[in-house]
Short mmCIF file of C-alpha atoms in Angstrom, two decimals:
data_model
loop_
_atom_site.label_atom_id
_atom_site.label_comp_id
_atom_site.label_asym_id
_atom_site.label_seq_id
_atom_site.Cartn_x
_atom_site.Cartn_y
_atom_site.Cartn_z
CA UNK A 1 3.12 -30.09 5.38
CA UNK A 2 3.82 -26.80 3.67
CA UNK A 3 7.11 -25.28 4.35
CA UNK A 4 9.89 -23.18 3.63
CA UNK A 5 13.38 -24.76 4.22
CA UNK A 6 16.90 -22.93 4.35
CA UNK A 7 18.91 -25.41 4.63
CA UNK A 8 22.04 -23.89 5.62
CA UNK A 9 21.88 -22.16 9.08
CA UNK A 10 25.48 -20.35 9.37
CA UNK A 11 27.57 -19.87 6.36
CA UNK A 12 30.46 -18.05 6.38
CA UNK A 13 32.48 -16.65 2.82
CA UNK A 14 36.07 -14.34 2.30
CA UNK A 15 35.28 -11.15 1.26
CA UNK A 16 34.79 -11.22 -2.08
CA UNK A 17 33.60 -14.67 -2.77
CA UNK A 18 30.61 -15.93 -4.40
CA UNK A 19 27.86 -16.30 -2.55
CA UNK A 20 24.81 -18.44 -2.76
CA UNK A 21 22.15 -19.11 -0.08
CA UNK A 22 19.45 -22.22 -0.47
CA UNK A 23 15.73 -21.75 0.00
CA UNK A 24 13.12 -24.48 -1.25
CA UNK A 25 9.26 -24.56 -0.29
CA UNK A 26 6.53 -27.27 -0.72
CA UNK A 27 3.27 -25.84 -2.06
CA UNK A 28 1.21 -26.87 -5.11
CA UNK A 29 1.32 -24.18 -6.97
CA UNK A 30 3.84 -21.47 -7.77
CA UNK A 31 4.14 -18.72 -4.76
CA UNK A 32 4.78 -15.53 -4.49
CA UNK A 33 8.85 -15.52 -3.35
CA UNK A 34 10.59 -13.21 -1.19
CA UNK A 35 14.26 -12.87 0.05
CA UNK A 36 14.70 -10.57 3.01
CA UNK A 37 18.09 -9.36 5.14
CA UNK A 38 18.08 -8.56 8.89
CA UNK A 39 20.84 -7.32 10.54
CA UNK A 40 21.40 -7.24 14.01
CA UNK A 41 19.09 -5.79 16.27
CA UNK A 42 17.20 -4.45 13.31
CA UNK A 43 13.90 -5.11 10.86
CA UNK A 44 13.58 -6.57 7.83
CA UNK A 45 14.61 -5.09 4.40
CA UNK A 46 13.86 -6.57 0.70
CA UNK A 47 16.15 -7.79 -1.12
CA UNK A 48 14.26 -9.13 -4.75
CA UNK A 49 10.82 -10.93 -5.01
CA UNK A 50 9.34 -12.89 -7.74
CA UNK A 51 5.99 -12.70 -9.11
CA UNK A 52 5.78 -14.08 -12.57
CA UNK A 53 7.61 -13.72 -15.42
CA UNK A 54 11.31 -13.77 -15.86
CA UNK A 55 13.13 -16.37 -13.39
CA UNK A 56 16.11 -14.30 -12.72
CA UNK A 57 15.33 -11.19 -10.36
CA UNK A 58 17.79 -8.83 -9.98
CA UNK A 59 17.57 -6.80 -6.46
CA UNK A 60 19.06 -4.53 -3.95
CA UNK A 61 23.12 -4.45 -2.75
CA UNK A 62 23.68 -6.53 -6.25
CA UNK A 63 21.60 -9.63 -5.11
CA UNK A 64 19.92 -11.95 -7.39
CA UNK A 65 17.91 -15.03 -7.11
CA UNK A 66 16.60 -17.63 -9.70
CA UNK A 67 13.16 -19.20 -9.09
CA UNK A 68 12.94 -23.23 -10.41
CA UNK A 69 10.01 -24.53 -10.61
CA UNK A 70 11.18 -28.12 -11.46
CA UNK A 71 13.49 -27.75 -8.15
CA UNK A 72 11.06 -25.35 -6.29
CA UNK A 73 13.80 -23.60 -5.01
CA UNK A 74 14.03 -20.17 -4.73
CA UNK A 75 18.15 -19.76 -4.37
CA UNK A 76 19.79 -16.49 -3.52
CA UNK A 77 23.21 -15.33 -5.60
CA UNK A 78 25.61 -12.58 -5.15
CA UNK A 79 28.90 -12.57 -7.18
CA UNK A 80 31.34 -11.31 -4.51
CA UNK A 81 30.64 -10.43 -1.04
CA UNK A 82 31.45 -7.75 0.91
CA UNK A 83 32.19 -7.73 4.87
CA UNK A 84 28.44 -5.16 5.23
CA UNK A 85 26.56 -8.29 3.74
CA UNK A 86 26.86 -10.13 7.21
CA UNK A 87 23.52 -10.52 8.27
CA UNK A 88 20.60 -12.43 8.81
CA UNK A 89 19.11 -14.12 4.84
CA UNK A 90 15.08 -15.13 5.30
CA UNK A 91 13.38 -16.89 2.37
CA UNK A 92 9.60 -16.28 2.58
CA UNK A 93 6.50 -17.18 0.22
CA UNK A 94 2.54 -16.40 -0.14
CA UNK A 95 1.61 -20.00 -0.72
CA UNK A 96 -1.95 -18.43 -2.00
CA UNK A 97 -4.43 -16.18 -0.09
CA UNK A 98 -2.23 -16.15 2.96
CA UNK A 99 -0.12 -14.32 4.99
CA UNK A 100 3.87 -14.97 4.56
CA UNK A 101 5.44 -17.98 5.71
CA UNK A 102 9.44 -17.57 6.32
CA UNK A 103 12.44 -20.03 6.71
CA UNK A 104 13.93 -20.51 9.65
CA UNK A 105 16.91 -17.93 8.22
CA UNK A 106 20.56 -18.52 6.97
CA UNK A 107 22.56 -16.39 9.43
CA UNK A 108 25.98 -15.18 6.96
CA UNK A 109 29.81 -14.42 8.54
CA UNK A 110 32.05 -12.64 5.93
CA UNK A 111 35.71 -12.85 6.61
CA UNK A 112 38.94 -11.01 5.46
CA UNK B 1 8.56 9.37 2.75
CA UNK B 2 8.95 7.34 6.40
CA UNK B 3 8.55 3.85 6.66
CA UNK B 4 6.42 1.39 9.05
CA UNK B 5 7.18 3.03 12.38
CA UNK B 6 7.09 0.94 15.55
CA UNK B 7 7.10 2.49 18.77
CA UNK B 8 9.16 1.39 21.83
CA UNK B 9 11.59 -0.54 20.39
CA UNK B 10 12.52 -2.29 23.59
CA UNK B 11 9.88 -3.17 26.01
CA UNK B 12 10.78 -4.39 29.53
CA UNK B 13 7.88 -5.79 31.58
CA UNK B 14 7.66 -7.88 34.73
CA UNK B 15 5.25 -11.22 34.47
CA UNK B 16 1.46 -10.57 35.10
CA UNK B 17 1.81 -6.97 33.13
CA UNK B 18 0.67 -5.43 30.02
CA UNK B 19 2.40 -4.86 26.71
CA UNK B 20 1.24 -2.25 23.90
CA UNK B 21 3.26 -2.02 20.72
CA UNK B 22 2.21 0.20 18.39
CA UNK B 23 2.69 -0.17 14.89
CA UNK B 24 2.47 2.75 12.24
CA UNK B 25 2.40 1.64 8.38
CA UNK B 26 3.72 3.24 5.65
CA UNK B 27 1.87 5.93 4.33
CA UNK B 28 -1.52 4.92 2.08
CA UNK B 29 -1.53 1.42 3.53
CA UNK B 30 -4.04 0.38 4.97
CA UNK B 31 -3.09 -3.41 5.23
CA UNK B 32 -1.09 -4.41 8.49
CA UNK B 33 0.81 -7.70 9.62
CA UNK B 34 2.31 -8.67 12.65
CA UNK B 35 4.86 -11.20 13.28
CA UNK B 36 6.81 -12.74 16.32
CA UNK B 37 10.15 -13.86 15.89
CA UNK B 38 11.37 -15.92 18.72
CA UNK B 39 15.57 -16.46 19.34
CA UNK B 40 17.18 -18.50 16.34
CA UNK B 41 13.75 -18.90 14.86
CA UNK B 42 12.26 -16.61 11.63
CA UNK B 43 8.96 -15.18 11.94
CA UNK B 44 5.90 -16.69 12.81
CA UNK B 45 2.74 -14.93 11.45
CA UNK B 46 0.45 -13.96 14.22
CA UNK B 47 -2.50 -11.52 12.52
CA UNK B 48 -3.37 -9.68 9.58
CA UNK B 49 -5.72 -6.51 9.72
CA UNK B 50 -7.04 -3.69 7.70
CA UNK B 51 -8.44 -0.59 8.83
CA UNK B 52 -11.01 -1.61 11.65
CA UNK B 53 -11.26 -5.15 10.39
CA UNK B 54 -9.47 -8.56 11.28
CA UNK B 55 -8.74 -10.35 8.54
CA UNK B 56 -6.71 -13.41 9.45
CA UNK B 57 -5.96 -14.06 13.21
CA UNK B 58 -4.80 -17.52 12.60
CA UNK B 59 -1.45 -17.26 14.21
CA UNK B 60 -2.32 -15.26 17.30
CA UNK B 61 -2.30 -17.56 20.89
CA UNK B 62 -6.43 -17.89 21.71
CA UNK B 63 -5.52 -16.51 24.90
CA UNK B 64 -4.26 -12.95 26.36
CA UNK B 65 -3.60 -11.49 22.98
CA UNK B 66 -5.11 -9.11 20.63
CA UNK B 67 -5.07 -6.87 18.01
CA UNK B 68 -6.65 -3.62 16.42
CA UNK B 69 -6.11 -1.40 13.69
CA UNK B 70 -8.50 1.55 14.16
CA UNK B 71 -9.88 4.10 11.91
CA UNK B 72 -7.39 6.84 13.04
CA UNK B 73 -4.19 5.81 14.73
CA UNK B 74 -1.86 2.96 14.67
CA UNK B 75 -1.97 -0.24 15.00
CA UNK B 76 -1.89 -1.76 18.44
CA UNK B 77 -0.66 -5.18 19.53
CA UNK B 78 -1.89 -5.96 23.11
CA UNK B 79 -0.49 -8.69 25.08
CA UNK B 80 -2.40 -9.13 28.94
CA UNK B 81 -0.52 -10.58 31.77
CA UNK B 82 2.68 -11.10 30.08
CA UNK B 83 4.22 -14.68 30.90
CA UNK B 84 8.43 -14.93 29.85
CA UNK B 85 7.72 -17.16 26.81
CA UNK B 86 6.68 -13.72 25.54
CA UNK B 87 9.49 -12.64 24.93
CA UNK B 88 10.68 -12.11 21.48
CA UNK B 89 10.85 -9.71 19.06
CA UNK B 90 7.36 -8.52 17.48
CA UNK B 91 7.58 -7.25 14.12
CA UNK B 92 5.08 -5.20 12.25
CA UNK B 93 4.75 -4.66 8.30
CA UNK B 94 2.50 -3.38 5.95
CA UNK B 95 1.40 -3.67 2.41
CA UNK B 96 -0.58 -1.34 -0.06
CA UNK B 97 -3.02 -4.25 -0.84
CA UNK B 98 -3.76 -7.66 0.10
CA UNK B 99 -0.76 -9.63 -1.41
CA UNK B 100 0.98 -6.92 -2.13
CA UNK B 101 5.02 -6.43 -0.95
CA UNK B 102 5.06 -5.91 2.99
CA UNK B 103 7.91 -3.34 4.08
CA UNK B 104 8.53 -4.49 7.81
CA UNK B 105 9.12 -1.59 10.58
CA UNK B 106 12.62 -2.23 12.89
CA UNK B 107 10.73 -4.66 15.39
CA UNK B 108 9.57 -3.87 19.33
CA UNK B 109 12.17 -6.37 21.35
CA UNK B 110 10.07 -7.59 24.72
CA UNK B 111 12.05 -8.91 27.44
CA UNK B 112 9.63 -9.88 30.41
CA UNK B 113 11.24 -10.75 33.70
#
């Protein structure tokens, strides 16, 4: 079945650590990907999305993700966190002429 | 220049009643999506419009919901005799285009009792 998977479901990181959240999906061909970030209580804001083109998207709050094809995976990469990036980390795709499918969300804990 | 606007943002209704959520898009679009997101769970598509017309209403329940996007106005999400598997939060974005980048409004939160 088509899917997106994030398979980490709680991660927590010190304060500026590296960070890097998983997202794979299972479609044919190449979709449209999308990281989003939630925090609590609130909607959904864009981070990055790929298109085409260059792997390596650079986005919002110093994000970036690489797309692999051979791995379709769709990982998300900050260099070091900081405590406001606790939130709520949903990988979504357009598989082809449809509507977004999401992940199931990584839910991130920064510590001191 | 505001963002997709969704009006209440917490809902409160008793079984058997009705829910409206309104959903404003970002100005010039005219393409609308609304999703359900249910506790611990990401969102679920439910439908897709664009002004006056249903596109894709593969994700809505066959039964007590609908949706509409009319000419003037926002869009409305209508849920009849609310049962309390409804509740969730309903999320509403839009998009300048059809698979275009969807900007997501802060979410109606519907608690039914």
């Amino acid at each position: 079945a088509q899917s997106v998977t994030q398979p980490d479901i709680h991660i927590t990181v010190s304060e500026g650590a590296s960070l890097e959240l998983r997202c794979n999906y299972s479609y044919g061909a190449t979709p449209y990907l999308f990281w989003y970030v939630q925090s609590p209580g609130q909607g959904l804001q864009l981070l990055l999305k790929y298109f085409s083109g260059d792997t390596l998207v650079q986005g919002i709050k110093g994000f970036e993700a690489e797309f692999k094809r051979s791995q379709s995976s769709f990982n998300l990469r900050k260099p070091s966190v900081h405590w406001s990036d606790a939130a709520e980390y949903f990988c979504a795709v357009v598989p082809g002429n449809t509507p977004l499918v999401f992940g199931k969300g990584t839910r991130l804990s920064v510590i001191a | 220049n505001a963002g997709v606007m969704q009006n209440p943002r917490h809902l409160v209704r008793r079984r058997g009643q009705e829910a409206r959520l309104r959903c404003s898009p970002m100005k010039g679009h005219s393409h609308v999506y609304w999703y359900r997101q249910l506790p611990e769970e990401g969102l679920k598509f439910m439908v897709y419009l664009q002004k006056e017309n249903i596109i894709d209403e593969s994700g809505m329940p066959k039964e007590r919901f609908s949706a509409e996007f009319p000419k003037e106005g926002p869009s409305i999400l209508r849920i009849q005799q609310v049962v309390r598997g409804d509740s969730a939060a309903y999320f509403c974005a839009s998009s300048l285009g059809h698979q275009e980048t969807q900007y997501f409004g802060p979410g109606t939160r519907l608690l039914v009792l």
